[in-house]
Amino acid sequence: MDKPTKQPTDRPVTGGEPGPAAAAQPATEKPSVVLGVSGGIAAYKACELLRRLTESGHDVRVVPTASALHFVGEATWSALSGHPVATEVWADVHEVPHVRIGQAADLVVVAPATADTLAKAAHGLAGDLLTNTLLTARCPVVFAPAMHTEMWEHPATQENVATLRRRGAVVIEPAVGRLTGVDTGKGRLPDPAEIFEVCRRVLATGQHPAHDDLAGRHVVVSAGGTREPLDPVRFLGNRSSGKQGYALARAAVARGARVTLVSANSALPDPAGVDVVRVGTALHLREAMLKAAADADVVVMAAAVADFRPAVYAPGKIKKRDGQEPEPIALVRNPDVLAELSAERARTGQVVVGFAAETDDVVANGRAKLARKGCDLLVVNEVGEHKTFGAEENEAVVLGADGSETPVPYGPKEALAETVWDLVARALSPAV
Ligand code: CTP
């Protein structure tokens, strides 16, 4: 026996974009990942997931099903992974691959997972190398389903998914969007970068969710920055990238929540397993937030909402006129969405969290803002030319309406997101 049965790894995993430092890890230290690929058109997207995994220092064995090879051939999987590829248990029988591959893995991720593969996994069938691997793996298993909406919603598939989740597998909710052919709906494979994030998190924690303290909760997060149109080609906007709100959404999914993300003009890919509602202006954002908050346990306003919008929208492009000064732009106030959500809580016990960007007197201004907005928690961070907007890291203090003050040292936005959810989980009354 060349390798004992694996337990979840506690090795730190290099995250984010694949980088040269990670690739330089000694081969023996590399976490071992099995990428199962089943037969759906989204198999081509698994090549991108494979690239991310290998380039961030993971040793990846690809185990496609025979139907997956109709979409992407063996040569591609073999060249990208650096390992031979087999679909059946009959290749290299002396190495007992149907048992060894699963035993040696730190993580098995199946992307795309078809309805057929989910059914086989739920029922313990073992007709090929992938299903054998799923039966022998003792490490965390992640499924990223992709199929047509009807197949995803069918009670058979839903029961199979529930069975797999009950046994501890991570089944990522499919994304909503364009499917094969002319169809649109739920069933699309999440963005490979987002599946990679889930794998990274599961490998780092050895379990999923990391804590399930938000299980059964609906949380609504706003992210990005609103744009207030002046004319068909111009708008008043701000520099928010949406990274903090997206990190909050991802972290909440990992802690078991159902998450709605109201995203204003962010270019980031949809986080896996999150319902994303896209908005443009502050008024759109208000409408979407009020709707989503109606049955929410937690509302987080991480979006940068424009305080003002042009009083008049010019339906044609505003032209310059020779010899004339431009007309001043008249502005009107936008509603304060956070203050409104705080004042008119849609549910008793709903926890409302705001963000504040301050350039000076950070804590004093934050306290005043917390009182003015009426929220339970306010995350205050200092902004400036090179701070916070678009950055990967930031530093903040979370102020509580109860007078508490939780400093969060300079670090990744993910770390701040976890602190926010720790405080929210404490503030929530027990789930009924
Ligand atoms: N916010 C909101 N609606 C607005 C403006 C802000 O809901 N029209 C929310 C933001 O999402 C954030 C919080 O209020 O959670 C604080 O945003 P910030 O811009 O710092 O506060 P302002 O109220 O705009 O105060 P300031 O006068 O400092 O700009």
Coordinates of C-alpha atoms and ligand atoms in Angstrom, one line a residue:
M1 CA 0.0 0.0 0.0
D2 CA 1.7 3.2 -1.1
K3 CA -0.4 5.8 0.8
P4 CA -2.7 5.5 3.8
T5 CA -6.3 6.6 3.8
K6 CA -6.4 10.4 3.9
Q7 CA -8.0 12.5 6.6
P8 CA -8.9 16.1 5.7
T9 CA -5.7 18.1 5.3
D10 CA -4.9 21.0 7.7
R11 CA -2.2 22.2 5.4
P12 CA -2.7 25.9 4.4
V13 CA -3.6 26.2 0.8
T14 CA -2.4 28.9 -1.5
G15 CA -5.3 31.0 -2.6
G16 CA -6.4 33.6 -5.1
E17 CA -4.8 33.8 -8.5
P18 CA -2.4 31.0 -9.3
G19 CA 1.1 32.3 -8.6
P20 CA 4.7 31.2 -9.0
A21 CA 5.4 31.0 -5.3
A22 CA 2.7 28.3 -4.9
A23 CA 4.0 26.4 -8.0
A24 CA 7.4 26.2 -6.3
Q25 CA 6.1 24.0 -3.4
P26 CA 7.9 20.7 -3.2
A27 CA 6.0 17.9 -4.9
T28 CA 5.5 15.9 -1.7
E29 CA 3.8 18.8 0.0
K30 CA 1.2 19.3 -2.7
P31 CA -2.4 18.6 -1.6
S32 CA -3.8 15.9 -3.7
V33 CA -7.0 16.7 -5.6
V34 CA -9.1 14.4 -7.8
L35 CA -11.0 16.4 -10.4
G36 CA -14.0 14.3 -11.5
V37 CA -15.5 15.4 -14.8
S38 CA -18.9 14.1 -15.9
G39 CA -20.5 14.4 -19.3
G40 CA -21.9 17.8 -19.7
I41 CA -21.1 20.7 -22.1
A42 CA -19.7 22.6 -19.1
A43 CA -16.8 20.0 -19.1
Y44 CA -14.7 22.6 -21.0
K45 CA -14.9 24.9 -18.0
A46 CA -13.3 22.3 -15.9
C47 CA -10.1 22.9 -17.8
E48 CA -9.9 26.4 -16.2
L49 CA -10.6 24.9 -12.8
L50 CA -7.8 22.3 -13.4
R51 CA -5.4 25.1 -14.4
R52 CA -6.2 27.1 -11.3
L53 CA -5.7 24.0 -9.1
T54 CA -2.4 22.9 -10.6
E55 CA -0.9 26.5 -10.8
S56 CA -1.8 27.1 -7.2
G57 CA 0.3 24.1 -6.0
H58 CA -2.1 21.1 -6.1
D59 CA -1.4 17.7 -7.5
V60 CA -4.5 17.0 -9.6
R61 CA -5.6 13.6 -11.0
V62 CA -8.4 14.0 -13.5
V63 CA -11.0 11.2 -13.6
P64 CA -13.5 11.9 -16.4
T65 CA -16.5 9.7 -17.2
A66 CA -16.6 8.1 -20.6
S67 CA -19.3 10.7 -21.6
A68 CA -17.1 13.6 -20.5
L69 CA -14.6 12.6 -23.1
H70 CA -17.1 13.3 -25.8
F71 CA -16.8 17.0 -24.7
V72 CA -13.1 17.3 -23.8
G73 CA -10.6 14.6 -24.8
E74 CA -8.1 12.6 -22.8
A75 CA -5.1 14.4 -24.2
T76 CA -6.3 17.8 -22.8
W77 CA -6.8 16.4 -19.3
S78 CA -3.5 14.5 -19.3
A79 CA -1.5 17.4 -20.6
L80 CA -3.0 19.9 -18.2
S81 CA -2.7 17.7 -15.1
G82 CA 0.6 16.0 -15.9
H83 CA -1.0 12.6 -15.1
P84 CA -2.4 9.7 -17.2
V85 CA -6.1 9.7 -17.5
A86 CA -8.5 6.7 -17.3
T87 CA -12.2 6.4 -17.2
E88 CA -12.5 2.7 -16.4
V89 CA -11.1 0.6 -13.6
W90 CA -9.3 -1.7 -16.0
A91 CA -6.2 0.4 -16.8
D92 CA -3.1 -0.3 -14.6
V93 CA -5.1 -2.9 -12.6
H94 CA -1.9 -3.9 -10.6
E95 CA -2.1 -0.4 -9.0
V96 CA -5.7 -1.0 -7.9
P97 CA -6.7 2.5 -9.2
H98 CA -10.4 2.1 -8.3
V99 CA -9.4 2.2 -4.6
R100 CA -6.0 4.1 -4.5
I101 CA -7.1 7.3 -6.3
G102 CA -9.9 7.9 -3.8
Q103 CA -7.8 6.9 -0.8
A104 CA -4.9 9.1 -1.7
A105 CA -7.0 12.3 -2.2
D106 CA -7.2 15.3 0.1
L107 CA -10.2 16.6 -1.9
V108 CA -12.5 15.2 -4.6
V109 CA -14.3 17.8 -6.7
V110 CA -16.7 16.8 -9.4
A111 CA -17.3 19.6 -11.9
P112 CA -19.5 19.5 -13.8
A113 CA -21.6 17.0 -11.9
T114 CA -24.5 15.8 -14.1
A115 CA -27.8 14.6 -12.8
D116 CA -26.7 11.1 -13.7
T117 CA -23.4 11.4 -11.6
L118 CA -25.3 12.9 -8.6
A119 CA -27.7 10.0 -8.8
K120 CA -25.0 7.4 -8.9
A121 CA -23.1 9.0 -6.1
A122 CA -26.2 9.3 -3.9
H123 CA -27.0 5.6 -4.5
G124 CA -23.4 4.3 -4.2
L125 CA -23.2 2.9 -7.7
A126 CA -19.7 2.1 -8.8
G127 CA -19.7 1.3 -12.5
D128 CA -16.7 3.4 -13.5
L129 CA -13.5 4.9 -12.1
L130 CA -15.1 8.1 -11.0
T131 CA -17.9 6.5 -9.0
N132 CA -15.4 4.0 -7.5
T133 CA -13.3 6.9 -6.5
L134 CA -16.3 8.6 -4.8
L135 CA -17.0 5.5 -2.8
T136 CA -13.4 5.1 -1.6
A137 CA -12.7 8.7 -0.8
R138 CA -12.6 9.6 2.9
C139 CA -11.7 13.2 2.2
P140 CA -14.2 16.1 1.6
V141 CA -16.1 15.9 -1.6
V142 CA -17.4 18.9 -3.6
F143 CA -20.0 18.6 -6.4
A144 CA -20.6 21.5 -8.8
P145 CA -23.8 20.5 -10.6
A146 CA -24.6 21.7 -14.1
M147 CA -27.7 20.7 -16.0
H148 CA -30.9 22.1 -17.4
T149 CA -33.3 23.7 -15.0
E150 CA -35.9 21.0 -15.3
M151 CA -33.4 18.3 -14.4
W152 CA -32.0 20.3 -11.4
E153 CA -35.5 20.9 -10.1
H154 CA -36.8 17.3 -10.6
P155 CA -37.6 15.7 -7.2
A156 CA -35.2 12.8 -8.0
T157 CA -32.2 15.2 -8.4
Q158 CA -33.3 17.3 -5.4
E159 CA -33.5 14.1 -3.2
N160 CA -30.1 12.9 -4.4
V161 CA -28.6 16.3 -3.6
A162 CA -30.2 16.3 -0.2
T163 CA -28.8 12.8 0.4
L164 CA -25.3 13.8 -0.6
R165 CA -25.5 16.9 1.6
R166 CA -26.7 14.9 4.6
R167 CA -23.7 12.7 4.2
G168 CA -21.4 15.7 4.4
A169 CA -20.7 16.4 0.7
V170 CA -20.6 20.0 -0.5
V171 CA -23.1 20.5 -3.3
I172 CA -22.8 24.0 -4.7
E173 CA -26.0 25.6 -5.9
P174 CA -25.9 26.0 -9.7
A175 CA -25.7 29.5 -11.1
V176 CA -28.6 31.1 -13.0
G177 CA -28.0 32.1 -16.6
R178 CA -27.6 31.0 -20.1
L179 CA -27.8 27.2 -20.5
T180 CA -27.0 25.1 -23.6
G181 CA -29.1 26.0 -26.6
V182 CA -31.6 28.8 -26.2
D183 CA -32.6 28.0 -22.6
T184 CA -31.9 30.3 -19.6
G185 CA -32.4 29.4 -15.9
K186 CA -30.9 27.8 -12.9
G187 CA -28.4 25.0 -13.7
R188 CA -25.4 26.7 -15.1
L189 CA -22.0 25.7 -13.8
P190 CA -20.6 28.4 -11.4
D191 CA -17.6 30.3 -12.6
P192 CA -14.5 28.1 -12.3
A193 CA -12.8 30.8 -10.2
E194 CA -15.6 30.5 -7.7
I195 CA -15.5 26.7 -7.7
F196 CA -11.8 27.0 -7.0
E197 CA -12.6 29.3 -4.0
V198 CA -14.9 26.7 -2.6
C199 CA -12.3 24.0 -3.0
R200 CA -9.7 26.2 -1.4
R201 CA -11.9 26.8 1.6
V202 CA -12.9 23.2 2.0
L203 CA -9.3 22.1 1.8
A204 CA -8.2 24.6 4.3
T205 CA -10.9 23.8 6.9
G206 CA -11.3 20.1 6.1
Q207 CA -15.0 20.4 6.4
H208 CA -18.0 22.4 5.0
P209 CA -19.5 24.6 6.2
A210 CA -16.6 25.8 8.3
H211 CA -19.2 26.5 10.9
D212 CA -22.8 26.2 10.2
D213 CA -23.8 29.1 12.5
L214 CA -25.8 30.7 9.6
A215 CA -27.6 27.5 8.6
G216 CA -31.3 28.2 7.9
R217 CA -30.7 31.9 7.8
H218 CA -31.4 34.2 4.8
V219 CA -28.8 36.9 4.5
V220 CA -28.9 39.8 2.0
V221 CA -25.7 41.6 1.1
S222 CA -25.3 44.7 -1.1
A223 CA -22.1 45.2 -3.0
G224 CA -20.4 47.4 -5.5
G225 CA -21.1 51.0 -6.3
T226 CA -24.2 52.6 -7.7
R227 CA -24.1 54.7 -10.9
E228 CA -26.4 57.7 -11.4
P229 CA -26.9 58.5 -15.1
L230 CA -26.5 62.0 -16.4
D231 CA -27.3 61.1 -20.0
P232 CA -27.1 57.9 -22.1
V233 CA -23.3 57.8 -22.0
R234 CA -22.3 59.4 -18.7
F235 CA -22.9 58.7 -15.0
L236 CA -21.8 59.8 -11.5
G237 CA -20.2 56.8 -9.9
N238 CA -17.7 55.7 -7.3
R239 CA -14.7 53.5 -7.1
S240 CA -16.1 50.5 -5.2
S241 CA -15.1 47.2 -6.7
G242 CA -17.6 45.0 -4.8
K243 CA -14.8 42.8 -3.4
Q244 CA -15.8 43.2 0.3
G245 CA -19.5 42.5 -0.4
Y246 CA -18.6 39.5 -2.5
A247 CA -16.3 38.2 0.2
L248 CA -19.2 38.5 2.7
A249 CA -21.5 36.6 0.4
R250 CA -19.0 33.8 -0.1
A251 CA -18.3 33.5 3.6
A252 CA -22.0 33.4 4.4
V253 CA -22.6 30.6 2.0
A254 CA -19.8 28.6 3.6
R255 CA -21.4 29.1 7.0
G256 CA -24.6 27.6 5.7
A257 CA -26.7 30.7 4.9
R258 CA -29.0 31.2 1.9
V259 CA -27.5 34.3 0.4
T260 CA -28.9 37.1 -1.9
L261 CA -26.3 39.4 -3.2
V262 CA -27.6 42.7 -4.6
S263 CA -24.7 43.7 -6.8
A264 CA -24.3 47.3 -8.2
N265 CA -22.1 47.4 -11.3
S266 CA -19.4 45.0 -10.1
A267 CA -17.3 43.2 -12.6
L268 CA -16.6 40.2 -10.3
P269 CA -17.9 36.7 -11.2
D270 CA -21.0 35.5 -9.3
P271 CA -20.0 33.7 -6.1
A272 CA -20.9 30.1 -6.2
G273 CA -24.2 29.2 -4.6
V274 CA -25.4 32.8 -4.3
D275 CA -28.5 34.4 -5.8
V276 CA -27.3 37.5 -7.5
V277 CA -29.6 40.4 -8.3
R278 CA -28.0 43.1 -10.5
V279 CA -28.8 46.7 -10.1
G280 CA -27.5 50.0 -11.5
T281 CA -28.7 53.1 -9.6
A282 CA -29.4 53.8 -5.9
L283 CA -33.1 53.7 -6.6
H284 CA -32.8 50.2 -8.2
L285 CA -30.7 49.1 -5.3
R286 CA -33.2 50.3 -2.7
E287 CA -36.0 48.5 -4.5
A288 CA -34.0 45.2 -4.7
M289 CA -32.9 45.5 -1.0
L290 CA -36.4 46.1 0.4
K291 CA -37.7 43.2 -1.6
A292 CA -35.0 40.8 -0.5
A293 CA -35.0 42.0 3.1
A294 CA -38.7 41.1 3.5
D295 CA -37.8 37.6 4.7
A296 CA -34.1 38.1 5.7
D297 CA -32.6 37.4 9.0
V298 CA -29.6 39.7 8.2
V299 CA -29.1 42.6 5.9
V300 CA -25.6 44.0 5.2
M301 CA -25.2 47.2 3.3
A302 CA -21.6 46.9 1.9
A303 CA -22.4 48.8 -1.3
A304 CA -21.3 52.4 -1.9
V305 CA -24.5 54.1 -2.6
A306 CA -24.5 57.5 -4.2
D307 CA -25.9 60.1 -1.9
F308 CA -27.0 62.3 -4.8
R309 CA -28.2 61.8 -8.4
P310 CA -28.6 64.3 -11.2
A311 CA -31.9 66.1 -10.9
V312 CA -32.5 65.8 -14.6
Y313 CA -31.6 62.9 -16.9
A314 CA -30.9 64.2 -20.4
P315 CA -32.3 61.6 -22.9
G316 CA -29.8 62.8 -25.5
K317 CA -26.0 63.1 -25.0
I318 CA -25.2 66.5 -23.4
K319 CA -23.2 68.5 -26.1
K320 CA -20.6 71.2 -25.5
R321 CA -21.4 74.5 -27.2
D322 CA -18.6 76.7 -28.6
G323 CA -18.2 79.9 -26.5
Q324 CA -20.6 78.8 -23.8
E325 CA -19.8 77.6 -20.2
P326 CA -21.3 74.2 -19.4
E327 CA -24.5 74.2 -17.4
P328 CA -24.0 73.3 -13.7
I329 CA -25.3 69.8 -12.9
A330 CA -28.1 70.1 -10.3
L331 CA -28.3 67.1 -7.9
V332 CA -31.0 65.7 -5.7
R333 CA -30.7 63.5 -2.6
N334 CA -31.0 59.7 -2.9
P335 CA -32.8 57.9 -0.2
D336 CA -30.7 56.5 2.6
V337 CA -31.3 52.8 2.1
L338 CA -29.4 51.7 5.3
A339 CA -31.4 54.1 7.5
E340 CA -34.6 52.9 5.9
L341 CA -33.8 49.2 6.4
S342 CA -32.8 49.9 10.0
A343 CA -35.9 51.9 10.8
E344 CA -38.4 49.6 9.2
R345 CA -37.1 46.1 10.0
A346 CA -39.0 43.6 7.9
R347 CA -38.8 41.0 10.7
T348 CA -38.3 41.1 14.4
G349 CA -34.8 40.3 15.4
Q350 CA -33.4 41.1 11.9
V351 CA -29.8 42.2 12.2
V352 CA -28.8 45.2 10.1
V353 CA -25.1 45.9 9.3
G354 CA -23.8 49.1 7.7
F355 CA -20.4 50.0 6.3
A356 CA -18.8 53.4 6.6
A357 CA -15.9 54.8 4.6
E358 CA -14.2 57.6 6.4
T359 CA -11.1 59.6 5.6
D360 CA -10.4 61.0 9.1
D361 CA -11.6 60.7 12.8
V362 CA -12.6 57.2 11.8
V363 CA -14.1 55.9 15.1
A364 CA -15.8 59.2 16.2
N365 CA -17.4 59.6 12.8
G366 CA -18.3 55.9 12.8
R367 CA -20.1 56.2 16.2
A368 CA -22.1 59.2 15.0
K369 CA -23.0 57.4 11.8
L370 CA -24.0 54.2 13.6
A371 CA -26.4 56.3 15.8
R372 CA -27.7 58.2 12.8
K373 CA -28.3 55.1 10.6
G374 CA -29.8 53.1 13.5
C375 CA -28.1 49.8 12.5
D376 CA -26.8 47.1 14.9
L377 CA -23.2 47.0 13.6
L378 CA -21.2 49.4 11.6
V379 CA -17.9 48.4 9.9
V380 CA -15.8 51.5 9.7
N381 CA -12.8 51.6 7.5
E382 CA -10.4 54.3 6.5
V383 CA -10.3 55.1 2.8
G384 CA -8.0 57.2 0.7
E385 CA -6.3 57.2 -2.6
H386 CA -4.5 53.9 -2.0
K387 CA -6.7 52.4 0.7
T388 CA -9.7 50.0 0.4
F389 CA -11.2 50.8 -2.9
G390 CA -10.3 47.9 -5.3
A391 CA -7.7 46.6 -2.8
E392 CA -7.4 43.0 -1.7
E393 CA -6.8 43.9 2.0
N394 CA -8.1 46.4 4.5
E395 CA -8.2 47.3 8.1
A396 CA -11.4 48.2 10.0
V397 CA -13.1 48.5 13.3
V398 CA -16.6 47.1 13.8
L399 CA -18.7 49.2 16.1
G400 CA -21.8 47.7 17.8
A401 CA -24.9 49.6 18.9
D402 CA -24.3 48.0 22.3
G403 CA -21.1 50.1 22.6
S404 CA -18.7 47.2 21.6
E405 CA -15.7 47.9 19.4
T406 CA -14.0 45.1 17.5
P407 CA -10.8 46.1 15.7
V408 CA -9.9 44.0 12.6
P409 CA -6.2 44.2 11.8
Y410 CA -4.9 44.8 8.3
G411 CA -5.6 41.7 6.3
P412 CA -7.7 40.1 3.5
K413 CA -11.3 41.1 3.0
E414 CA -12.2 37.5 3.7
A415 CA -10.9 37.8 7.2
L416 CA -13.0 40.9 7.8
A417 CA -16.0 39.1 6.4
E418 CA -15.6 36.2 8.9
T419 CA -15.4 38.7 11.8
V420 CA -18.6 40.4 10.6
W421 CA -20.4 37.0 10.5
D422 CA -19.0 36.0 13.9
L423 CA -20.5 39.2 15.4
V424 CA -23.8 38.8 13.4
A425 CA -24.1 35.2 14.6
R426 CA -23.8 36.4 18.2
A427 CA -26.4 39.1 17.6
L428 CA -29.0 36.7 16.0
S429 CA -31.5 35.3 18.3
P430 CA -31.7 31.5 18.2
A431 CA -33.3 30.1 14.9
V432 CA -36.8 28.8 15.3
Ligands
CTP1 N1 -25.9 54.1 2.4 C1 -27.2 53.9 2.0 N2 -27.8 54.8 1.3 C2 -27.2 56.0 0.9 C3 -25.9 56.2 1.3 C4 -25.2 55.3 2.1 O1 -27.7 52.9 2.4 N3 -27.9 56.8 0.1 C5 -25.2 53.1 3.3 C6 -24.0 52.5 2.7 O2 -24.3 51.3 2.0 C7 -23.2 52.2 4.0 C8 -23.6 53.3 4.9 O3 -24.8 53.8 4.4 O4 -23.6 51.0 4.6 C9 -22.6 54.4 5.1 O5 -22.2 55.0 3.9 P1 -21.3 56.3 3.8 O6 -21.2 56.7 2.4 O7 -20.1 56.2 4.6 O8 -22.3 57.2 4.6 P2 -23.2 58.5 4.3 O9 -24.5 58.3 4.9 O10 -23.2 58.7 2.8 O11 -22.4 59.6 5.1 P3 -21.3 60.7 4.6 O12 -22.0 62.0 4.8 O13 -20.1 60.4 5.4 O14 -21.1 60.5 3.1

